[in-house]
PDB file of C-alpha atoms in Angstrom:
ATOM      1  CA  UNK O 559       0.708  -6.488 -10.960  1.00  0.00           C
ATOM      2  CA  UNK O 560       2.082  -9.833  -9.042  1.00  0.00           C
ATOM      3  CA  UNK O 561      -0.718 -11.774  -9.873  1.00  0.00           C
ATOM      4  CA  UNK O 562      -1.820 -11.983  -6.343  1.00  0.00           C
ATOM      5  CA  UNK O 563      -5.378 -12.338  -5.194  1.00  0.00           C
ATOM      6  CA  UNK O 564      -6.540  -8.194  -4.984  1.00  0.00           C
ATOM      7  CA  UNK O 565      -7.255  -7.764  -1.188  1.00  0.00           C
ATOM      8  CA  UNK O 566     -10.079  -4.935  -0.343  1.00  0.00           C
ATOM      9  CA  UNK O 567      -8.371  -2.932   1.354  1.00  0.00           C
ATOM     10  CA  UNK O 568      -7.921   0.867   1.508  1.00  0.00           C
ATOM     11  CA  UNK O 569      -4.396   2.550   2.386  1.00  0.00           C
ATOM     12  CA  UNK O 570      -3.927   4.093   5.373  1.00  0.00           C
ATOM     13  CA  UNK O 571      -3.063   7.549   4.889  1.00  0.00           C
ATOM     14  CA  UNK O 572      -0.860   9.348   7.638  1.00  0.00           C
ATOM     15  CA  UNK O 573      -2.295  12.082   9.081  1.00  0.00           C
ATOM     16  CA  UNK O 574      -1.814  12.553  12.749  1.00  0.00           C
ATOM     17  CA  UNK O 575       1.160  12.020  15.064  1.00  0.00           C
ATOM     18  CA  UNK O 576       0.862   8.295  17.046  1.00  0.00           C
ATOM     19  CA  UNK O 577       2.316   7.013  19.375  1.00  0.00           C
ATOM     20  CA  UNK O 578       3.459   3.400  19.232  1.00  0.00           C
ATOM     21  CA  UNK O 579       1.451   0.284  20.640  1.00  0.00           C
ATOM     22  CA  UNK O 580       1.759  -2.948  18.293  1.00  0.00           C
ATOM     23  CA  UNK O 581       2.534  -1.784  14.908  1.00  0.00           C
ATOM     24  CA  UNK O 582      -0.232  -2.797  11.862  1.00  0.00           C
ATOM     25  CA  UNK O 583       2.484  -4.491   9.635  1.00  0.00           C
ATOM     26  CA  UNK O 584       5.708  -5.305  10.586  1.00  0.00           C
ATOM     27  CA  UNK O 585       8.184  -6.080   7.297  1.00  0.00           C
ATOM     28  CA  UNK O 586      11.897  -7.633   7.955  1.00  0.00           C
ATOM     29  CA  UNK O 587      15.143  -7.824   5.632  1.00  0.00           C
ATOM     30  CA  UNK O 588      15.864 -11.299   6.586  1.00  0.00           C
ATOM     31  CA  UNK O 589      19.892 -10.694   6.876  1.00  0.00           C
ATOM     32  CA  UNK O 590      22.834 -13.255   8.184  1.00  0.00           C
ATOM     33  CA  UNK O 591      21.852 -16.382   6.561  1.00  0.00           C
ATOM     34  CA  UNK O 592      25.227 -16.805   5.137  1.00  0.00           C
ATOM     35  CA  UNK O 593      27.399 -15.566   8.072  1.00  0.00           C
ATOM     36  CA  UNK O 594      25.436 -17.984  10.568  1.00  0.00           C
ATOM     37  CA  UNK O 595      26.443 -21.162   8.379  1.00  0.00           C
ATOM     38  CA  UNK O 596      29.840 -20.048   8.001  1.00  0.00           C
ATOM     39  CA  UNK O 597      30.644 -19.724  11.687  1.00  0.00           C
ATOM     40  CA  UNK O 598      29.970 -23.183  12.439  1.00  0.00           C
ATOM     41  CA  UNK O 599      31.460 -23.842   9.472  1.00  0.00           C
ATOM     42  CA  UNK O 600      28.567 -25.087   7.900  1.00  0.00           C
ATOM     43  CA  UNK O 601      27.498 -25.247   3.728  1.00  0.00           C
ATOM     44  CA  UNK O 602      25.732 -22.137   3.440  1.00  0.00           C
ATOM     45  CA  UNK O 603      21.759 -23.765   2.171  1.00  0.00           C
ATOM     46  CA  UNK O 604      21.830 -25.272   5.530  1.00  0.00           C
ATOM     47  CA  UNK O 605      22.388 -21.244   6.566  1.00  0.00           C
ATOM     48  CA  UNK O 606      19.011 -21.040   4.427  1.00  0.00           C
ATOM     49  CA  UNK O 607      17.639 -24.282   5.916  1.00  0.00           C
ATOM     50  CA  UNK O 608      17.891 -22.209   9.401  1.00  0.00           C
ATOM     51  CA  UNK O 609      16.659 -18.968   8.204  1.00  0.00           C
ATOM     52  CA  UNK O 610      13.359 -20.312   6.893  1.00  0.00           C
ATOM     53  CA  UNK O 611      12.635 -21.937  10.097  1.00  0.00           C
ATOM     54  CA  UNK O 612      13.040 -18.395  11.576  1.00  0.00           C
ATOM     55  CA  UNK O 613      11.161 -17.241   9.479  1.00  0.00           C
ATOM     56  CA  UNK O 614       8.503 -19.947  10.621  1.00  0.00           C
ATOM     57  CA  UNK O 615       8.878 -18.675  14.369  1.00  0.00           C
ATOM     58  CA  UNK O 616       8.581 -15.665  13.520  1.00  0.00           C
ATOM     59  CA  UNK O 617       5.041 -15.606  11.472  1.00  0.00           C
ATOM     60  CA  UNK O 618       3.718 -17.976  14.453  1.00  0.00           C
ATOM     61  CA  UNK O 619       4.704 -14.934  17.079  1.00  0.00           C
ATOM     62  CA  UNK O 620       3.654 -11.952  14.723  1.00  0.00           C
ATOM     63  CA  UNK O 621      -0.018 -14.330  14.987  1.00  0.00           C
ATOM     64  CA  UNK O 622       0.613 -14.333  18.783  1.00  0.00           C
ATOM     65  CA  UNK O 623       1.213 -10.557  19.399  1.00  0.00           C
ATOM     66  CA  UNK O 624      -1.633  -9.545  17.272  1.00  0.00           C
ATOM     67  CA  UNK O 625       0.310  -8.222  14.071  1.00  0.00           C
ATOM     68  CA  UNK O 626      -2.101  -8.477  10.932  1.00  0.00           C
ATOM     69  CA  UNK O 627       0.413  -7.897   8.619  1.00  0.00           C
ATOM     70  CA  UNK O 628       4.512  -9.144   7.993  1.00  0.00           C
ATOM     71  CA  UNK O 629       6.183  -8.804   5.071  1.00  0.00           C
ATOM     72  CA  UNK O 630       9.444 -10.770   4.748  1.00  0.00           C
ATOM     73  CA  UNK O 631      12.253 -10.193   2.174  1.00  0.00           C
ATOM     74  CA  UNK O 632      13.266 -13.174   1.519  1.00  0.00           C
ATOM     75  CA  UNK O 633      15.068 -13.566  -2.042  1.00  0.00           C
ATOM     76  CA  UNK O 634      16.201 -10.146  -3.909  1.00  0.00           C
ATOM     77  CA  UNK O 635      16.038  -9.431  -7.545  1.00  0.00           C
ATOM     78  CA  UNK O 636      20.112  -8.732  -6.899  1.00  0.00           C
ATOM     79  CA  UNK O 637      20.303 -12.515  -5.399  1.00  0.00           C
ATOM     80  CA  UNK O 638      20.434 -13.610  -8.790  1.00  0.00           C
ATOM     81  CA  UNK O 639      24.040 -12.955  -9.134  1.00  0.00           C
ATOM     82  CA  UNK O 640      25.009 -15.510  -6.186  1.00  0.00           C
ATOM     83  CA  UNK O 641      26.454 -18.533  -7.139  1.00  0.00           C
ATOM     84  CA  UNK O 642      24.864 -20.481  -8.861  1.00  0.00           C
ATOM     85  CA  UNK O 643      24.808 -23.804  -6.366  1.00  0.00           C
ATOM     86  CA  UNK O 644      23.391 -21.369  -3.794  1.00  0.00           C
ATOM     87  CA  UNK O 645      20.714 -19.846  -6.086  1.00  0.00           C
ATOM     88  CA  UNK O 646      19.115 -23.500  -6.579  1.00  0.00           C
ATOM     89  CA  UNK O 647      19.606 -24.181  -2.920  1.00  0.00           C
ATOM     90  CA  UNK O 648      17.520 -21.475  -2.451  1.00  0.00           C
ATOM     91  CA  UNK O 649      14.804 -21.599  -5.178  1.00  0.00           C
ATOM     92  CA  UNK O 650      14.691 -25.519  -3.810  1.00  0.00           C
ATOM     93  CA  UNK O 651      13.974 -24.371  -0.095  1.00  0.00           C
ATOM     94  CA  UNK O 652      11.209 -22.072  -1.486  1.00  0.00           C
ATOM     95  CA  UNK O 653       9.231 -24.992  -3.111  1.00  0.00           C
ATOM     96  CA  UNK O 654       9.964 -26.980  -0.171  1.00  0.00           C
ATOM     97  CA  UNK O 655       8.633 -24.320   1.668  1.00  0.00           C
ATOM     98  CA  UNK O 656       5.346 -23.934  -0.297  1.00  0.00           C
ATOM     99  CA  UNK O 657       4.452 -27.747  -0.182  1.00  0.00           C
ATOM    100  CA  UNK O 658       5.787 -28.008   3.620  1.00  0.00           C
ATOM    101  CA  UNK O 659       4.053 -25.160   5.066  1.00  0.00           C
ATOM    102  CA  UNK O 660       0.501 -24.431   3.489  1.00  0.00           C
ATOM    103  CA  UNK O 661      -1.343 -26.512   5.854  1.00  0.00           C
ATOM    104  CA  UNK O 662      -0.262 -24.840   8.757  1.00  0.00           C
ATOM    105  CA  UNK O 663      -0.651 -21.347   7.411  1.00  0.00           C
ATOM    106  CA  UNK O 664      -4.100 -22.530   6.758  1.00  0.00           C
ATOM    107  CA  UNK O 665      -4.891 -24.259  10.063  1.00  0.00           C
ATOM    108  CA  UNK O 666      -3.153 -20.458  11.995  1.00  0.00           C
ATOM    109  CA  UNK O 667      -5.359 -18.272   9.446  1.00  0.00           C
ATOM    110  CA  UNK O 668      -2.578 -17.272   7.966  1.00  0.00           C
ATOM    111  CA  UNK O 669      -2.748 -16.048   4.169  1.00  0.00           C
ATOM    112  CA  UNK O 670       0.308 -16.045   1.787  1.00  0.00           C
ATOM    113  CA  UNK O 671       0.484 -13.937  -0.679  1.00  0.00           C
ATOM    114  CA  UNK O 672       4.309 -13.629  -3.102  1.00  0.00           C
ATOM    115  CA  UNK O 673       5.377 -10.017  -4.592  1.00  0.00           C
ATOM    116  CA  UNK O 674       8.038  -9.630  -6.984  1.00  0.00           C
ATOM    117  CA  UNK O 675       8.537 -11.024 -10.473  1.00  0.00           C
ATOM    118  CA  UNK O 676       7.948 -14.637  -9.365  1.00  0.00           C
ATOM    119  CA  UNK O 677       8.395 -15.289 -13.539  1.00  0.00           C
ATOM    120  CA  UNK O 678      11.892 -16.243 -13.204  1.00  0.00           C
ATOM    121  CA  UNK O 679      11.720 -18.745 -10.623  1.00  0.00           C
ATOM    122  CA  UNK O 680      10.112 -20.971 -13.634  1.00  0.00           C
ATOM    123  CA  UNK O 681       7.135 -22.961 -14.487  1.00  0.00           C
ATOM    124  CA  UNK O 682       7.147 -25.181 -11.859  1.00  0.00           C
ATOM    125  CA  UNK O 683       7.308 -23.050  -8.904  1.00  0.00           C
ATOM    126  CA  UNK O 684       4.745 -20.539 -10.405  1.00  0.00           C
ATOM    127  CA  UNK O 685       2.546 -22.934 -10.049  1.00  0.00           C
ATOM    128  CA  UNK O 686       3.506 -23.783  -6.135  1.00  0.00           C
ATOM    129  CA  UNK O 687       3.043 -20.099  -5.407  1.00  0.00           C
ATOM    130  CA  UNK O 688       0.215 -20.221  -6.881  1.00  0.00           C
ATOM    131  CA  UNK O 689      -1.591 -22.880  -4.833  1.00  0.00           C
ATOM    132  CA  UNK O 690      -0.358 -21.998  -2.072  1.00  0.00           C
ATOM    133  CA  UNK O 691      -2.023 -18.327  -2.178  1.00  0.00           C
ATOM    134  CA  UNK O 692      -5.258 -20.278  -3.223  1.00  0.00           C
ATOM    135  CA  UNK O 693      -5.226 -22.563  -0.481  1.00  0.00           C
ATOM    136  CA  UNK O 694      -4.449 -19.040   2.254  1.00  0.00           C
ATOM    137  CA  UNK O 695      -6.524 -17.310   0.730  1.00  0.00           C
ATOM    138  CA  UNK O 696      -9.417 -17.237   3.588  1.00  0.00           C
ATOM    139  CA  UNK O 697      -6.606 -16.628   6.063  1.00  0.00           C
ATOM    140  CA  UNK O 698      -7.894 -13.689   8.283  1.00  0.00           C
ATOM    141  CA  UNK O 699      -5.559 -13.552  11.627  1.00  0.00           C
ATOM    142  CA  UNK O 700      -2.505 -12.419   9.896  1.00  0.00           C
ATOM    143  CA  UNK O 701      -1.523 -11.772   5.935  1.00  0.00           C
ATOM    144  CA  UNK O 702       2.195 -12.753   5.290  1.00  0.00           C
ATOM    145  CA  UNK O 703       4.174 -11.671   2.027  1.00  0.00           C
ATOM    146  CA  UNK O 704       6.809 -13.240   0.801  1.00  0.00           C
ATOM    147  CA  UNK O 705       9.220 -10.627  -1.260  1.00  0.00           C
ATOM    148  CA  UNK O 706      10.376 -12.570  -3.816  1.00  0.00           C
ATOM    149  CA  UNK O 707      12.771 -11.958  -6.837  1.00  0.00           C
ATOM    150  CA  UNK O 708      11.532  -8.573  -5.364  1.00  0.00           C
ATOM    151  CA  UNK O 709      13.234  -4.737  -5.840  1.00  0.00           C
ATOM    152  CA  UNK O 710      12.040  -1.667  -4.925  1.00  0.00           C
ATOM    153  CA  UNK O 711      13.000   0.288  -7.963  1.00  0.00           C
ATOM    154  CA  UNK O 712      12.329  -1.896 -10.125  1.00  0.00           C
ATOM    155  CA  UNK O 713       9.073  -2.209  -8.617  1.00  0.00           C
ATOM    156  CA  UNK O 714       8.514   1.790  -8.797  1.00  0.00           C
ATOM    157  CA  UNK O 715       9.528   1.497 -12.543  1.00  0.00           C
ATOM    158  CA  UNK O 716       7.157  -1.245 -12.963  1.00  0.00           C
ATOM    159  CA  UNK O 717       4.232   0.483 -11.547  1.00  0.00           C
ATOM    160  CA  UNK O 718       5.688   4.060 -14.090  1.00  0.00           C
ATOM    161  CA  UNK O 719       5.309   2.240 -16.876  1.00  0.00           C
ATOM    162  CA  UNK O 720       1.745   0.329 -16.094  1.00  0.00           C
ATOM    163  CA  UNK O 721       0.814   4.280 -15.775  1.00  0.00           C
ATOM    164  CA  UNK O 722       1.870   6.190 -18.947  1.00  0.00           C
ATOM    165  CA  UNK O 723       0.434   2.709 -20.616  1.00  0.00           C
ATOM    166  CA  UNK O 724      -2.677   3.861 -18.874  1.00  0.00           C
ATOM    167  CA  UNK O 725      -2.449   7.176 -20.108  1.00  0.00           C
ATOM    168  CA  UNK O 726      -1.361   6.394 -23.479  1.00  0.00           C
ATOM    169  CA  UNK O 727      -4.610   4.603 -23.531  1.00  0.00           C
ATOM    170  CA  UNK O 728      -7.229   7.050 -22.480  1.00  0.00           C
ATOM    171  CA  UNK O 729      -7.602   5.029 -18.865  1.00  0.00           C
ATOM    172  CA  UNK O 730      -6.211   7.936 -16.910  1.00  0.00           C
ATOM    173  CA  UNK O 731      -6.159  11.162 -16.991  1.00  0.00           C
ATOM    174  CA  UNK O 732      -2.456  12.643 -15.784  1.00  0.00           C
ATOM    175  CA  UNK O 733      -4.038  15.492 -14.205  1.00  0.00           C
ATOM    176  CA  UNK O 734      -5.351  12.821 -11.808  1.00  0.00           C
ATOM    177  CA  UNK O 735      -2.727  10.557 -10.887  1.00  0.00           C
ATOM    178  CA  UNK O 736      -1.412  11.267  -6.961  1.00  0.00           C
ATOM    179  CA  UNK O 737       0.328   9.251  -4.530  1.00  0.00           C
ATOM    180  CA  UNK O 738      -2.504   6.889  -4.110  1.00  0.00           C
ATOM    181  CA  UNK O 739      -3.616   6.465  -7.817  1.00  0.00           C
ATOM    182  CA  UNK O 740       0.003   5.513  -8.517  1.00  0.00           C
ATOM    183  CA  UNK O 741       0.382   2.950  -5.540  1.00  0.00           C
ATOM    184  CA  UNK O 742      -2.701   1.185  -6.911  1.00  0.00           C
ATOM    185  CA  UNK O 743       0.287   0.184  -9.635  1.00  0.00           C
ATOM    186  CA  UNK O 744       2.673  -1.084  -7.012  1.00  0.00           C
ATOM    187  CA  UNK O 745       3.045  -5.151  -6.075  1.00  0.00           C
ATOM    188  CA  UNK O 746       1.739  -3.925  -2.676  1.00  0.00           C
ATOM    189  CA  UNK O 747      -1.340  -2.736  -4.114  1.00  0.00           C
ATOM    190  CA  UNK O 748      -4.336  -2.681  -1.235  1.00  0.00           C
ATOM    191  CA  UNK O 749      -1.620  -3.236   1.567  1.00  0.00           C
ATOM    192  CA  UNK O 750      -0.587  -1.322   4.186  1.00  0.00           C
ATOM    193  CA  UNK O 751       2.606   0.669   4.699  1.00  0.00           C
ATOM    194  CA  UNK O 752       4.371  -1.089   6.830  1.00  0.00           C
ATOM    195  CA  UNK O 753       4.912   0.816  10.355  1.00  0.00           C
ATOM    196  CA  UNK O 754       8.190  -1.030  11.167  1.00  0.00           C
ATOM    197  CA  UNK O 755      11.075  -2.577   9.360  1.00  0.00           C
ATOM    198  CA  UNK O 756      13.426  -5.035  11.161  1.00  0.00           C
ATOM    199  CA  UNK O 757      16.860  -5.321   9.916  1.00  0.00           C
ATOM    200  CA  UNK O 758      19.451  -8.496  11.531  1.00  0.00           C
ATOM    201  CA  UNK O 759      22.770  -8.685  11.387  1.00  0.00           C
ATOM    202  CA  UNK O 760      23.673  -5.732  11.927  1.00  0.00           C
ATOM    203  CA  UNK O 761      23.536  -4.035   9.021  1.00  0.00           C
ATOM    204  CA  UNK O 762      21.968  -0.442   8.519  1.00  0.00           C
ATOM    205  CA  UNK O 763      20.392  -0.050   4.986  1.00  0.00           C
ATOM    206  CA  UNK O 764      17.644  -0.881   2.919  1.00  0.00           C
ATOM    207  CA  UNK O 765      18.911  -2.650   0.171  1.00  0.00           C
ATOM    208  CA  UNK O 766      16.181  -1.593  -2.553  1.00  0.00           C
ATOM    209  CA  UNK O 767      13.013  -3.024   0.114  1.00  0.00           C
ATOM    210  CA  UNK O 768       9.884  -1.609   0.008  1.00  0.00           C
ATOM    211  CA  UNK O 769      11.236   1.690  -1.607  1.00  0.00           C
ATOM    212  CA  UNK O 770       7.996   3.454  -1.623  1.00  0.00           C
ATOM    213  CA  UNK O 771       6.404   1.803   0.651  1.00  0.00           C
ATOM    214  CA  UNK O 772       8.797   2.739   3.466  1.00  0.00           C
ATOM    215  CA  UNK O 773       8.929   6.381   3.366  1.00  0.00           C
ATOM    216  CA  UNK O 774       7.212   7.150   7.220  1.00  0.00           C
ATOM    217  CA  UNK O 775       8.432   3.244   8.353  1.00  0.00           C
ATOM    218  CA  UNK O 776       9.962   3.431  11.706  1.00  0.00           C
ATOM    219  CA  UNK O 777      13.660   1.250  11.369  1.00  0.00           C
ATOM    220  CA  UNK O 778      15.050  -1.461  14.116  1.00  0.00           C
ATOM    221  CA  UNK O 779      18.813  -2.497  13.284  1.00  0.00           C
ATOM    222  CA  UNK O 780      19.411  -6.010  15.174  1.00  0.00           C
ATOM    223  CA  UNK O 781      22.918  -7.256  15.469  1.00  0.00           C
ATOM    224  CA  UNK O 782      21.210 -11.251  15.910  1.00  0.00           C
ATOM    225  CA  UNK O 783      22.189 -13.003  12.841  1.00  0.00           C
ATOM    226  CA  UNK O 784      18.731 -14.045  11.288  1.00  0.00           C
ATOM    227  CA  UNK O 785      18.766 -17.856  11.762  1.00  0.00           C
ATOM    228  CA  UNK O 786      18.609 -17.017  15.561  1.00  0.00           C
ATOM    229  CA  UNK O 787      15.849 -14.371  15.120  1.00  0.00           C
ATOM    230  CA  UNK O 788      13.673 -15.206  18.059  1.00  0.00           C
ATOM    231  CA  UNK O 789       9.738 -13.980  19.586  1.00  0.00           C
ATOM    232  CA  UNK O 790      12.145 -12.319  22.072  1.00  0.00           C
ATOM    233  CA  UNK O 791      13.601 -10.254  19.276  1.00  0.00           C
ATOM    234  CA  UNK O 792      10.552  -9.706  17.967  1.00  0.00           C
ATOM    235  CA  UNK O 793       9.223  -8.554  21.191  1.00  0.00           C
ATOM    236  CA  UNK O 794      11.909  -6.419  21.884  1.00  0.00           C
ATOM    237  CA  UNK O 795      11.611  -4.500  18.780  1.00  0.00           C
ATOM    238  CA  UNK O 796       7.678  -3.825  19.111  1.00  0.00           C
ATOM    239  CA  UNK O 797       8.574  -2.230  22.241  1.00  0.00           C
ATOM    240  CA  UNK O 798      11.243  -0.399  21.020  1.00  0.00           C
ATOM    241  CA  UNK O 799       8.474   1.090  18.061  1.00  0.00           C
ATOM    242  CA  UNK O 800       6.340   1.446  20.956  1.00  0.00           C
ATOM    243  CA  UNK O 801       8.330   4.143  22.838  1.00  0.00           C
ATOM    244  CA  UNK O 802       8.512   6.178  19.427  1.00  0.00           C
ATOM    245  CA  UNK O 803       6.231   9.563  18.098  1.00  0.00           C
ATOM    246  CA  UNK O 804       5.088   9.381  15.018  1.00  0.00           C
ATOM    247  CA  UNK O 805       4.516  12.516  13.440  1.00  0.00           C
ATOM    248  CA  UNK O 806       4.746  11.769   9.963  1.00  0.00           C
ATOM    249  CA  UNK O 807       6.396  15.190   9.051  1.00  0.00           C
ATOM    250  CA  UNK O 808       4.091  16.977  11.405  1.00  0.00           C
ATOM    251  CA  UNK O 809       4.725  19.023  14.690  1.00  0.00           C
ATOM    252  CA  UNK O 810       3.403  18.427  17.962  1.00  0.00           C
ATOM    253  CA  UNK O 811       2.722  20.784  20.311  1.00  0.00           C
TER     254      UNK O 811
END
């Protein structure tokens, strides 16, 4: 649905209780941009400026510690309503971003891919997004998303509607749809769930990530303001998902 290249892959389906060890895809809510400029009483895009270099350190230690797949949240469908100064700050980092960073994600084996409804971001950066996927696309030590424009409901009712369009049109059968038919609808289509989700700054919800996709996700809170987000943070949250059980639902013992 995001216009992503399709990877082939199959979902994992939970069916046995684990027990921790690196976790398969790691996805963070990228929180604290805003706060950090402020203290030093800086504008808030250079808050941005620091958070996307973060976000560099941390794709380059998710590649070290053997992750093969992060997913950052990095611009919410609800970010819309910021101010308006901060919104092109923002839209301006991403292309910045995409031109500044592809030949490093290529030369790490590192492929990009962009969920969420990357239409409103324009013309122009469409077309960086674009590229930059292209130019990833052979990247096979770690795949990195890039949530952007991105909510979870409005993801789920996305992926509703692509489904009674395929029923309404003979392509599927209702009697046939389950939980993995209707994922195959989802931006995250072919990816895995992700194991762990990192919040910073202290806060302690979701707000509207990876709905679906989270349901058996085991949850770090971090109080580090995201700008400062280090491989030690990192580290110390893999081990922290390391020392958990996962049962999915299931009993043990």
């Amino acid at each position: 649905m995001s216009g992503a290249p399709k990877l082939d892959l199959t979902q994992p389906g939970p069916a046995t209780a684990s027990r921790g060890g690196v976790p398969r895809h790691i996805a963070i809510i990228m929180d604290g941009n805003r706060r950090w400029a402020e203290a030093r009483g800086l504008p808030v895009p250079l808050g941005h400026k620091a958070g996307a270099e973060a976000a560099r350190r941390t794709t380059e230690a998710c590649v070290q510690q053997g992750v093969g797949w992060l997913t950052l949240f990095a611009f919410s469908s609800e970010n819309w309503l910021r101010p308006a100064e901060e919104v092109v700050a923002l839209t301006g980092l991403l292309r910045l971003y995409l031109r500044s960073e592809v030949a490093t994600l290529v030369k790490e084996g590192v492929r990009l891919r962009v969920i969420g409804d990357r239409a409103r971001f324009g013309e122009e950066t469409m077309k960086e997004i674009a590229r930059a996927e292209a130019a990833t696309a052979g990247g096979t030590r770690l795949n990195l998303t890039v949530a952007l424009s991105y909510g979870g409901r409005a993801e789920i009712l996305a992926a509703a509607k692509a489904v009674a369009r395929a029923v309404q049109e003979g392509r599927l059968d209702p009697a046939e749809l389950d939980e993995a038919a209707f994922a195959r609808h989802l931006y995250t289509e072919g990816m895995p769930d992700p194991d762990l989700i990192i919040r910073t700054s202290g806060e302690q919800r979701l707000s509207n990530f990876l709905l679906w996709q989270a349901a058996y996700a085991e949850f770090v809170f971090q109080d580090v303001l995201w700008p400062d987000f280090s491989a030690e943070h990192l580290e110390a949250a893999i081990r922290d998902f390391g020392r958990r059980e996962r049962r999915y639902g299931a009993r043990t013992g």
